[in-house]
Amino acid sequence: MIGKTISHYKILEKLGEGGMGVVYKAEDTRLMRVVALKFLPPAMTSDSGARERFIHEARAASALDHPNICNIHEIDESEDGRTFIVMACYEGENLREMLNRSVPEPDRVLDLIRQVAEGLREAHRKNIVHRDVKPANIVVTSDGLVKIMDFGLAKLKGVSHLTREGSTIGTTSYMSPEQALGHKVDHRTDIWSLGVVLYEMLTGRTPFRGEYEPAVIYSIIHEDHEAPSRIRPELPEGIDALILRALSKDPDKRYQSMDEFLFELDRIISPESDRSSVAGGDGKILWLLKKPIVGIPVLLLVCLLALLAGNSIRKAREAQKARNELLPAIMDLVENDRYYDAWETALDAREILTDDPVLESLWSEMTTSAAIVTFPPGAEVSIRDYAVPDAEWHSLGVTPMDMAFLPQGFFRWKIEKEGFIPLEVGLPSDRDTFEFRMDKAGSLPEGMVRIPGGKGGDWMPGFGRLTTPVLPSFLADRHEVTNHQFKAFVDAGGYERGEFWKQPFVLDGRSIPWDEAIEMFRDRTGRPGPAGWEMSDYPDGRADYPVSGVSWFEAAAFAEFAGKSLPTLFHWVYVASVKASAQIIPLSNFGRDGIAQAGSHHGTGHFGLEDIAGNVSEWCFNTTAEDRYIMGGCWSAPQYQFNFPETRSPFDRSECNGFRCIKQLGDEEPPGEVWDEVTFRPARDYEKEEPVSGEILDALCSIYQYKKTDMNEKVEFRDDTGEDWAIEKISYDLPYGGERMVAYLFLPVGASPPYQVIVLFPGSYAMDMDSSENGRNLNTFDFVDFVIKSGRAVLCPVYQSTYERRDGYSFYNPLSTNSDHSQHIIMWRKDLSRSVDYLETRDDIDMEKLAYFGSSWGGWLAPVYLGQDDRFSVAVLRLVGLPTFEILPAFSPFNFLSRVRIPVLMMNGRYDYTFPYESSQLPFFENLATGVEDKKLVLFPTSHSISGHRNEMIRETLDWLDKYLGPVD
């Protein structure tokens, strides 16, 4: 179009494009003036309705003659039949461009809005409603004059057929509630839209927001806006009230005309000032004040009152500032699960806003309370953000503390008392009582930390859940043994003194005499010492680096020399704090260039040990066959190695091999079993495995089949008292054991049937819970409560071995047999499918829109069930992966992944110690038969939880359901 002449208008350049037109700058060759031409977009030329609305714009706007409304010169049509409007072309910028540059000063905003209101008042007097008032449609000329543009949606009262019934023509953020709902609108919709524009011009953001259009519309219809003065405290008095009335959801409660709006706006722009006289006309009061006996006391009283008033004003201003600045900041931090930052900010706010209900509500959401005790008492306890190791410490007080309010989450603790060794540990705030035992300065061996006794060992892939012997208190090296420390052993003749080498040397089943074995442990120059040393000495500048390149035998000999021992697997797992992987791993030495100086990284665990993850791997005492365990991973290992045991030949002297020691306290010894061999189940390598054939899988599926008999379903009770959902407790017969099972159906309040429905399969903690408490104590319910609020139904079956149906079985119990596992996996399949059978009996359920939600236990078993039940349309799985241990083919999810073709959303922790990312999560995801475009893996910086990322989880889940089940009406 550029350079062409349309009629007598030469096109100079394109100015912009909107939903109803393309605008060009042009030269009027007859009158020698610059104008703007507005055309329908080519794609809309064939739309007679669009053309009719377009022409209507010109006729409506041309009837208006006002300095704040764009001048329309004529309507014409090009040779190819395209209709265009000729209007004035103004030099300047629109309000959108102005806002993109910066938020204007309030006085400037009020002047501009006043001009817009004047122009709209003129339009309303002519029965013309703009219906698309927004910053992009308001131009400010170079001389400061406002021009309202684009009456493309203008509507003459009574000409309603131009707009299709139920449509929502306009720009979403600026629509009135009645416009967003597609209801009949009048001039009051412009008052609403102008209120939105005023709000945005003053604050820099619109009052009703959302990440997508339906969320914005929901906010416009249902939610209240934040007062603009809370965002920008310096705004003139009266602005909040003006905007509050302009943005009333009910049109009858808004300003009823632009005259009313302008009247209130003018009062803000030019407030009246009332003056009063202190003295009367006769001057008697002034005369009295001149008398010392009266004047001095009065003067003192006035000064005191002024002081009190000033203090009151100061406090009021501080409170107002706190409400305007701190409360919104706290809300935002809590909304994003940044509880530590929210807690710090709230501490300041609570000093100013005492008993503020909003603040107290946020406080209860972000904090938890606990008692803090130290032995001895009188220690100062401080905390700081774990992820920011150099952040300032925040003191909680001096022990004992009966009730300390802590932010939810994981953070660093420091406990200090004069004359005692300070403690620094990483702990979550999930306890009722925190106890810390302190040791007098100089009472412990240098570089060692007291580890309080407890149940040793914990769950780790590779050996399932270890038995948990009770360990007495012991000492552990704060950091890995350094080159400098190991040099003392070498210099003391440690490689020549047989008394330190107490363990037999066995290689490939053959016993090796000590004098022969010791020759294997030489440095690069053939001298005694670690593999990377030279001349029995470590490299220059590496004294404080962990010793590496040592065999298990060398590590054990050093421990004997130092009067210590290597940790057993139970001791190491106990102190490692594996469940804090998400916090520890990012601050540890993984994936870097080499070994780091001891203690230079900040991945501190529950007991204050340094470099427990990464840097060098750490030898442990226990055997598995002829190998020994080596734990924690090293600087060059994948991060998941921290969560997974590794075994190596005790003769191995790899560069990554290091160690730390422990030492028993007093005469109490740990149970003898902790030194025994621990059977190692190596992780399955799914890259090398092949699933069973389709024929075999068909045969295996036969064991899951059941006969669909009469269910004898019954609604045991219904509770309609909930604000967001009703609960039905349902029971029905099972196809095994003559049993009946219970399920809880949650039906959304405010939504209309037939409902989309989600069937929940919870995590394994449901096996540890005694009762579902009639649907009020359901594990993993936090995974679906927001789904009900979105308008969908949720069914929560009570599966075998959970809640009231507990039978003593646990998948992770090392005493459970393959037969136990097999029987239960079959029963769970029948529980799930029978529950879906029940849903088919109901008229208020849309069986074409059925989703499966599985978490952890309910996630890794999902392929077994989804691969056999084609009634599910979509799946959402949380904290899921393939099992790292062997399982019979008929029950292995790996074999069923090829049968899962529905869309699948996976949400996992990157540092999951149950399902490691590379060896478990990826094989699960990649082997799903679902098309690439219909499966998604979302990773959070967490371990076996998604704590702290609820909002992201909600967004991902609802977006997934909306995409594949459709949004809820």
Short mmCIF file of N, CA and C in Angstrom, two decimals, residues 123-250:
data_model
loop_
_atom_site.label_atom_id
_atom_site.label_comp_id
_atom_site.label_asym_id
_atom_site.label_seq_id
_atom_site.Cartn_x
_atom_site.Cartn_y
_atom_site.Cartn_z
N ALA A 123 -20.03 12.63 23.68
CA ALA A 123 -20.53 11.47 22.95
C ALA A 123 -21.80 10.93 23.60
N HIS A 124 -21.80 10.86 24.93
CA HIS A 124 -22.97 10.32 25.63
C HIS A 124 -24.18 11.22 25.45
N ARG A 125 -23.97 12.54 25.36
CA ARG A 125 -25.09 13.45 25.13
C ARG A 125 -25.73 13.18 23.77
N LYS A 126 -24.93 12.65 22.82
CA LYS A 126 -25.46 12.32 21.49
C LYS A 126 -25.88 10.84 21.42
N ASN A 127 -25.98 10.20 22.62
CA ASN A 127 -26.40 8.80 22.70
C ASN A 127 -25.40 7.85 22.01
N ILE A 128 -24.13 8.21 22.06
CA ILE A 128 -23.09 7.37 21.47
C ILE A 128 -22.21 6.81 22.60
N VAL A 129 -22.07 5.50 22.61
CA VAL A 129 -21.22 4.82 23.59
C VAL A 129 -19.98 4.30 22.88
N HIS A 130 -18.82 4.61 23.40
CA HIS A 130 -17.58 4.20 22.73
C HIS A 130 -17.37 2.70 22.80
N ARG A 131 -17.45 2.10 24.00
CA ARG A 131 -17.36 0.66 24.26
C ARG A 131 -15.96 0.08 24.11
N ASP A 132 -14.98 0.88 23.81
CA ASP A 132 -13.61 0.34 23.74
C ASP A 132 -12.60 1.39 24.23
N VAL A 133 -12.94 2.03 25.35
CA VAL A 133 -12.05 3.03 25.93
C VAL A 133 -10.84 2.31 26.53
N LYS A 134 -9.66 2.64 26.04
CA LYS A 134 -8.42 2.02 26.51
C LYS A 134 -7.26 2.94 26.14
N PRO A 135 -6.09 2.78 26.74
CA PRO A 135 -4.97 3.69 26.49
C PRO A 135 -4.59 3.80 25.02
N ALA A 136 -4.67 2.71 24.27
CA ALA A 136 -4.27 2.75 22.87
C ALA A 136 -5.21 3.60 22.02
N ASN A 137 -6.41 3.87 22.51
CA ASN A 137 -7.40 4.65 21.75
C ASN A 137 -7.45 6.11 22.20
N ILE A 138 -6.50 6.53 23.01
CA ILE A 138 -6.47 7.91 23.49
C ILE A 138 -5.13 8.51 23.12
N VAL A 139 -5.14 9.49 22.26
CA VAL A 139 -3.92 10.13 21.76
C VAL A 139 -3.75 11.49 22.43
N VAL A 140 -2.50 11.80 22.81
CA VAL A 140 -2.16 13.12 23.34
C VAL A 140 -1.32 13.82 22.29
N THR A 141 -1.82 14.92 21.77
CA THR A 141 -1.10 15.62 20.71
C THR A 141 0.12 16.34 21.28
N SER A 142 0.94 16.85 20.38
CA SER A 142 2.18 17.51 20.81
C SER A 142 1.92 18.74 21.65
N ASP A 143 0.72 19.36 21.55
CA ASP A 143 0.41 20.52 22.38
C ASP A 143 -0.42 20.16 23.60
N GLY A 144 -0.48 18.84 23.93
CA GLY A 144 -1.13 18.40 25.16
C GLY A 144 -2.62 18.18 25.08
N LEU A 145 -3.20 18.26 23.90
CA LEU A 145 -4.64 18.06 23.75
C LEU A 145 -4.96 16.58 23.56
N VAL A 146 -5.95 16.09 24.30
CA VAL A 146 -6.36 14.69 24.21
C VAL A 146 -7.35 14.50 23.08
N LYS A 147 -7.17 13.41 22.32
CA LYS A 147 -8.10 13.05 21.26
C LYS A 147 -8.52 11.59 21.45
N ILE A 148 -9.84 11.36 21.55
CA ILE A 148 -10.35 9.99 21.66
C ILE A 148 -10.51 9.43 20.25
N MET A 149 -9.88 8.29 20.03
CA MET A 149 -9.87 7.68 18.72
C MET A 149 -10.77 6.44 18.70
N ASP A 150 -10.97 5.94 17.49
CA ASP A 150 -11.50 4.59 17.27
C ASP A 150 -12.86 4.37 17.89
N PHE A 151 -13.86 5.03 17.36
CA PHE A 151 -15.22 4.72 17.77
C PHE A 151 -15.73 3.51 16.98
N GLY A 152 -14.82 2.59 16.68
CA GLY A 152 -15.17 1.41 15.89
C GLY A 152 -16.17 0.51 16.57
N LEU A 153 -16.31 0.67 17.88
CA LEU A 153 -17.29 -0.16 18.59
C LEU A 153 -18.43 0.70 19.12
N ALA A 154 -18.47 1.95 18.67
CA ALA A 154 -19.51 2.85 19.17
C ALA A 154 -20.89 2.31 18.84
N LYS A 155 -21.83 2.60 19.70
CA LYS A 155 -23.17 2.04 19.51
C LYS A 155 -24.22 3.10 19.79
N LEU A 156 -24.96 3.48 18.77
CA LEU A 156 -26.09 4.37 18.98
C LEU A 156 -27.13 3.63 19.81
N LYS A 157 -27.62 4.26 20.86
CA LYS A 157 -28.63 3.59 21.69
C LYS A 157 -29.83 3.22 20.82
N GLY A 158 -30.23 1.97 20.92
CA GLY A 158 -31.34 1.50 20.11
C GLY A 158 -30.91 0.76 18.87
N VAL A 159 -29.62 0.86 18.47
CA VAL A 159 -29.15 0.16 17.27
C VAL A 159 -28.42 -1.10 17.74
N SER A 160 -29.09 -2.00 18.40
CA SER A 160 -28.45 -3.13 19.05
C SER A 160 -28.14 -4.27 18.10
N HIS A 161 -28.77 -4.29 16.91
CA HIS A 161 -28.56 -5.44 16.03
C HIS A 161 -27.16 -5.46 15.45
N LEU A 162 -26.40 -4.40 15.61
CA LEU A 162 -25.06 -4.39 15.04
C LEU A 162 -24.10 -5.28 15.81
N THR A 163 -24.42 -5.56 17.05
CA THR A 163 -23.55 -6.40 17.86
C THR A 163 -24.25 -7.72 18.14
N ARG A 164 -23.59 -8.83 17.79
CA ARG A 164 -24.20 -10.14 17.96
C ARG A 164 -24.48 -10.39 19.43
N GLU A 165 -25.61 -11.00 19.73
CA GLU A 165 -26.01 -11.28 21.10
C GLU A 165 -24.97 -12.18 21.78
N GLY A 166 -24.60 -11.78 22.97
CA GLY A 166 -23.66 -12.58 23.75
C GLY A 166 -22.22 -12.33 23.42
N SER A 167 -21.91 -11.48 22.43
CA SER A 167 -20.50 -11.26 22.09
C SER A 167 -19.84 -10.35 23.11
N THR A 168 -18.51 -10.35 23.13
CA THR A 168 -17.76 -9.50 24.05
C THR A 168 -16.76 -8.68 23.27
N ILE A 169 -17.31 -7.84 22.35
CA ILE A 169 -16.44 -6.99 21.55
C ILE A 169 -15.80 -5.96 22.46
N GLY A 170 -14.52 -5.78 22.36
CA GLY A 170 -13.79 -4.85 23.21
C GLY A 170 -12.48 -5.47 23.65
N THR A 171 -11.68 -4.75 24.42
CA THR A 171 -10.40 -5.24 24.89
C THR A 171 -10.57 -5.73 26.32
N THR A 172 -10.17 -6.95 26.59
CA THR A 172 -10.56 -7.66 27.81
C THR A 172 -10.29 -6.88 29.09
N SER A 173 -9.08 -6.37 29.28
CA SER A 173 -8.71 -5.75 30.55
C SER A 173 -9.56 -4.53 30.89
N TYR A 174 -10.18 -3.91 29.86
CA TYR A 174 -10.91 -2.67 30.08
C TYR A 174 -12.43 -2.86 29.98
N MET A 175 -12.86 -4.11 29.79
CA MET A 175 -14.29 -4.39 29.69
C MET A 175 -14.97 -4.22 31.05
N SER A 176 -16.20 -3.75 31.02
CA SER A 176 -17.02 -3.75 32.22
C SER A 176 -17.54 -5.17 32.45
N PRO A 177 -18.01 -5.47 33.67
CA PRO A 177 -18.55 -6.82 33.91
C PRO A 177 -19.69 -7.17 32.95
N GLU A 178 -20.60 -6.20 32.71
CA GLU A 178 -21.72 -6.50 31.82
C GLU A 178 -21.25 -6.72 30.39
N GLN A 179 -20.19 -6.04 30.01
CA GLN A 179 -19.65 -6.22 28.65
C GLN A 179 -18.97 -7.57 28.54
N ALA A 180 -18.22 -7.95 29.58
CA ALA A 180 -17.52 -9.23 29.57
C ALA A 180 -18.50 -10.39 29.53
N LEU A 181 -19.67 -10.20 30.15
CA LEU A 181 -20.68 -11.26 30.17
C LEU A 181 -21.54 -11.27 28.91
N GLY A 182 -21.32 -10.29 28.01
CA GLY A 182 -22.13 -10.21 26.79
C GLY A 182 -23.52 -9.66 27.03
N HIS A 183 -23.72 -8.95 28.16
CA HIS A 183 -25.03 -8.39 28.46
C HIS A 183 -25.20 -7.03 27.77
N LYS A 184 -26.38 -6.50 27.87
CA LYS A 184 -26.67 -5.19 27.29
C LYS A 184 -25.85 -4.13 28.01
N VAL A 185 -25.29 -3.19 27.25
CA VAL A 185 -24.47 -2.14 27.84
C VAL A 185 -25.01 -0.77 27.46
N ASP A 186 -24.67 0.24 28.26
CA ASP A 186 -25.00 1.63 27.95
C ASP A 186 -23.78 2.48 28.25
N HIS A 187 -24.01 3.81 28.39
CA HIS A 187 -22.89 4.72 28.57
C HIS A 187 -22.08 4.43 29.83
N ARG A 188 -22.65 3.71 30.79
CA ARG A 188 -21.94 3.43 32.04
C ARG A 188 -20.79 2.45 31.85
N THR A 189 -20.80 1.71 30.74
CA THR A 189 -19.63 0.84 30.45
C THR A 189 -18.40 1.70 30.15
N ASP A 190 -18.60 2.88 29.53
CA ASP A 190 -17.48 3.80 29.29
C ASP A 190 -16.94 4.36 30.60
N ILE A 191 -17.83 4.60 31.57
CA ILE A 191 -17.39 5.10 32.89
C ILE A 191 -16.50 4.07 33.55
N TRP A 192 -16.90 2.78 33.49
CA TRP A 192 -16.06 1.71 34.02
C TRP A 192 -14.69 1.72 33.33
N SER A 193 -14.70 1.70 31.99
CA SER A 193 -13.44 1.61 31.24
C SER A 193 -12.53 2.79 31.53
N LEU A 194 -13.13 3.98 31.66
CA LEU A 194 -12.31 5.15 31.99
C LEU A 194 -11.73 5.02 33.39
N GLY A 195 -12.48 4.40 34.30
CA GLY A 195 -11.94 4.12 35.65
C GLY A 195 -10.74 3.20 35.59
N VAL A 196 -10.80 2.20 34.71
CA VAL A 196 -9.67 1.27 34.55
C VAL A 196 -8.45 2.01 33.99
N VAL A 197 -8.71 2.87 32.98
CA VAL A 197 -7.60 3.64 32.39
C VAL A 197 -6.98 4.55 33.44
N LEU A 198 -7.81 5.23 34.24
CA LEU A 198 -7.31 6.10 35.30
C LEU A 198 -6.45 5.31 36.29
N TYR A 199 -6.95 4.14 36.70
CA TYR A 199 -6.21 3.28 37.64
C TYR A 199 -4.84 2.92 37.06
N GLU A 200 -4.82 2.51 35.79
CA GLU A 200 -3.56 2.09 35.18
C GLU A 200 -2.60 3.27 35.02
N MET A 201 -3.12 4.43 34.65
CA MET A 201 -2.26 5.60 34.49
C MET A 201 -1.64 6.03 35.81
N LEU A 202 -2.35 5.81 36.92
CA LEU A 202 -1.84 6.21 38.23
C LEU A 202 -0.89 5.18 38.84
N THR A 203 -1.12 3.89 38.55
CA THR A 203 -0.36 2.83 39.23
C THR A 203 0.59 2.06 38.32
N GLY A 204 0.36 2.14 37.01
CA GLY A 204 1.20 1.38 36.10
C GLY A 204 0.70 -0.02 35.84
N ARG A 205 -0.47 -0.39 36.39
CA ARG A 205 -1.02 -1.72 36.14
C ARG A 205 -2.53 -1.67 36.18
N THR A 206 -3.16 -2.60 35.50
CA THR A 206 -4.61 -2.63 35.46
C THR A 206 -5.15 -3.22 36.77
N PRO A 207 -6.37 -2.88 37.15
CA PRO A 207 -6.90 -3.36 38.43
C PRO A 207 -7.29 -4.83 38.45
N PHE A 208 -7.57 -5.39 37.27
CA PHE A 208 -8.01 -6.78 37.20
C PHE A 208 -7.08 -7.51 36.24
N ARG A 209 -6.37 -8.51 36.77
CA ARG A 209 -5.31 -9.13 35.98
C ARG A 209 -5.43 -10.65 36.03
N GLY A 210 -4.75 -11.30 35.10
CA GLY A 210 -4.68 -12.74 35.04
C GLY A 210 -3.71 -13.15 33.96
N GLU A 211 -3.25 -14.40 34.02
CA GLU A 211 -2.25 -14.85 33.06
C GLU A 211 -2.87 -15.18 31.71
N TYR A 212 -4.19 -15.35 31.67
CA TYR A 212 -4.85 -15.61 30.39
C TYR A 212 -6.24 -14.99 30.45
N GLU A 213 -6.87 -14.84 29.27
CA GLU A 213 -8.10 -14.06 29.17
C GLU A 213 -9.21 -14.52 30.10
N PRO A 214 -9.51 -15.82 30.22
CA PRO A 214 -10.58 -16.23 31.15
C PRO A 214 -10.30 -15.79 32.58
N ALA A 215 -9.03 -15.80 32.98
CA ALA A 215 -8.69 -15.38 34.34
C ALA A 215 -8.95 -13.90 34.53
N VAL A 216 -8.67 -13.09 33.49
CA VAL A 216 -8.95 -11.64 33.57
C VAL A 216 -10.45 -11.41 33.68
N ILE A 217 -11.21 -12.11 32.85
CA ILE A 217 -12.67 -11.94 32.88
C ILE A 217 -13.24 -12.35 34.23
N TYR A 218 -12.71 -13.45 34.78
CA TYR A 218 -13.15 -13.89 36.11
C TYR A 218 -12.87 -12.80 37.14
N SER A 219 -11.69 -12.21 37.07
CA SER A 219 -11.32 -11.16 38.02
C SER A 219 -12.24 -9.95 37.88
N ILE A 220 -12.54 -9.56 36.65
CA ILE A 220 -13.43 -8.41 36.42
C ILE A 220 -14.80 -8.66 37.03
N ILE A 221 -15.30 -9.88 36.88
CA ILE A 221 -16.67 -10.18 37.31
C ILE A 221 -16.76 -10.42 38.82
N HIS A 222 -15.71 -11.05 39.40
CA HIS A 222 -15.84 -11.55 40.77
C HIS A 222 -14.92 -10.90 41.81
N GLU A 223 -13.81 -10.35 41.42
CA GLU A 223 -12.81 -9.94 42.40
C GLU A 223 -12.80 -8.43 42.62
N ASP A 224 -12.34 -8.02 43.79
CA ASP A 224 -12.18 -6.60 44.10
C ASP A 224 -10.78 -6.14 43.71
N HIS A 225 -10.69 -4.88 43.31
CA HIS A 225 -9.38 -4.33 42.97
C HIS A 225 -8.67 -3.82 44.22
N GLU A 226 -7.37 -3.71 44.13
CA GLU A 226 -6.58 -3.13 45.21
C GLU A 226 -6.65 -1.61 45.12
N ALA A 227 -6.78 -0.95 46.27
CA ALA A 227 -6.85 0.51 46.27
C ALA A 227 -5.58 1.09 45.66
N PRO A 228 -5.71 2.04 44.73
CA PRO A 228 -4.50 2.58 44.08
C PRO A 228 -3.54 3.24 45.06
N SER A 229 -4.05 3.79 46.16
CA SER A 229 -3.16 4.45 47.12
C SER A 229 -2.27 3.46 47.85
N ARG A 230 -2.66 2.18 47.85
CA ARG A 230 -1.78 1.17 48.45
C ARG A 230 -0.57 0.91 47.56
N ILE A 231 -0.73 1.16 46.28
CA ILE A 231 0.37 0.97 45.35
C ILE A 231 1.21 2.23 45.24
N ARG A 232 0.53 3.39 45.32
CA ARG A 232 1.21 4.67 45.17
C ARG A 232 0.67 5.64 46.24
N PRO A 233 1.28 5.63 47.41
CA PRO A 233 0.73 6.36 48.57
C PRO A 233 0.59 7.86 48.36
N GLU A 234 1.36 8.46 47.46
CA GLU A 234 1.34 9.91 47.30
C GLU A 234 0.14 10.41 46.49
N LEU A 235 -0.73 9.53 46.08
CA LEU A 235 -1.88 9.96 45.28
C LEU A 235 -2.77 10.90 46.09
N PRO A 236 -3.42 11.86 45.43
CA PRO A 236 -4.25 12.82 46.17
C PRO A 236 -5.45 12.15 46.82
N GLU A 237 -5.90 12.78 47.89
CA GLU A 237 -7.04 12.26 48.64
C GLU A 237 -8.27 12.24 47.74
N GLY A 238 -9.05 11.18 47.85
CA GLY A 238 -10.28 11.07 47.08
C GLY A 238 -10.17 10.18 45.87
N ILE A 239 -8.94 9.85 45.44
CA ILE A 239 -8.76 9.01 44.25
C ILE A 239 -9.34 7.62 44.48
N ASP A 240 -9.08 7.03 45.65
CA ASP A 240 -9.59 5.68 45.92
C ASP A 240 -11.10 5.64 45.80
N ALA A 241 -11.78 6.65 46.38
CA ALA A 241 -13.24 6.67 46.36
C ALA A 241 -13.76 6.86 44.93
N LEU A 242 -13.11 7.74 44.18
CA LEU A 242 -13.52 7.98 42.79
C LEU A 242 -13.46 6.69 41.98
N ILE A 243 -12.34 5.98 42.07
CA ILE A 243 -12.16 4.75 41.29
C ILE A 243 -13.05 3.65 41.81
N LEU A 244 -13.23 3.58 43.14
CA LEU A 244 -14.08 2.55 43.71
C LEU A 244 -15.49 2.63 43.14
N ARG A 245 -16.02 3.86 43.03
CA ARG A 245 -17.37 4.00 42.50
C ARG A 245 -17.40 3.76 41.00
N ALA A 246 -16.40 4.25 40.28
CA ALA A 246 -16.36 4.04 38.83
C ALA A 246 -16.28 2.56 38.48
N LEU A 247 -15.64 1.77 39.36
CA LEU A 247 -15.45 0.34 39.10
C LEU A 247 -16.42 -0.53 39.90
N SER A 248 -17.55 0.01 40.21
CA SER A 248 -18.58 -0.81 40.87
C SER A 248 -19.06 -1.88 39.89
N LYS A 249 -19.17 -3.12 40.36
CA LYS A 249 -19.64 -4.20 39.50
C LYS A 249 -21.06 -3.95 39.00
N ASP A 250 -21.86 -3.31 39.87
CA ASP A 250 -23.26 -3.01 39.54
C ASP A 250 -23.31 -1.66 38.84
#
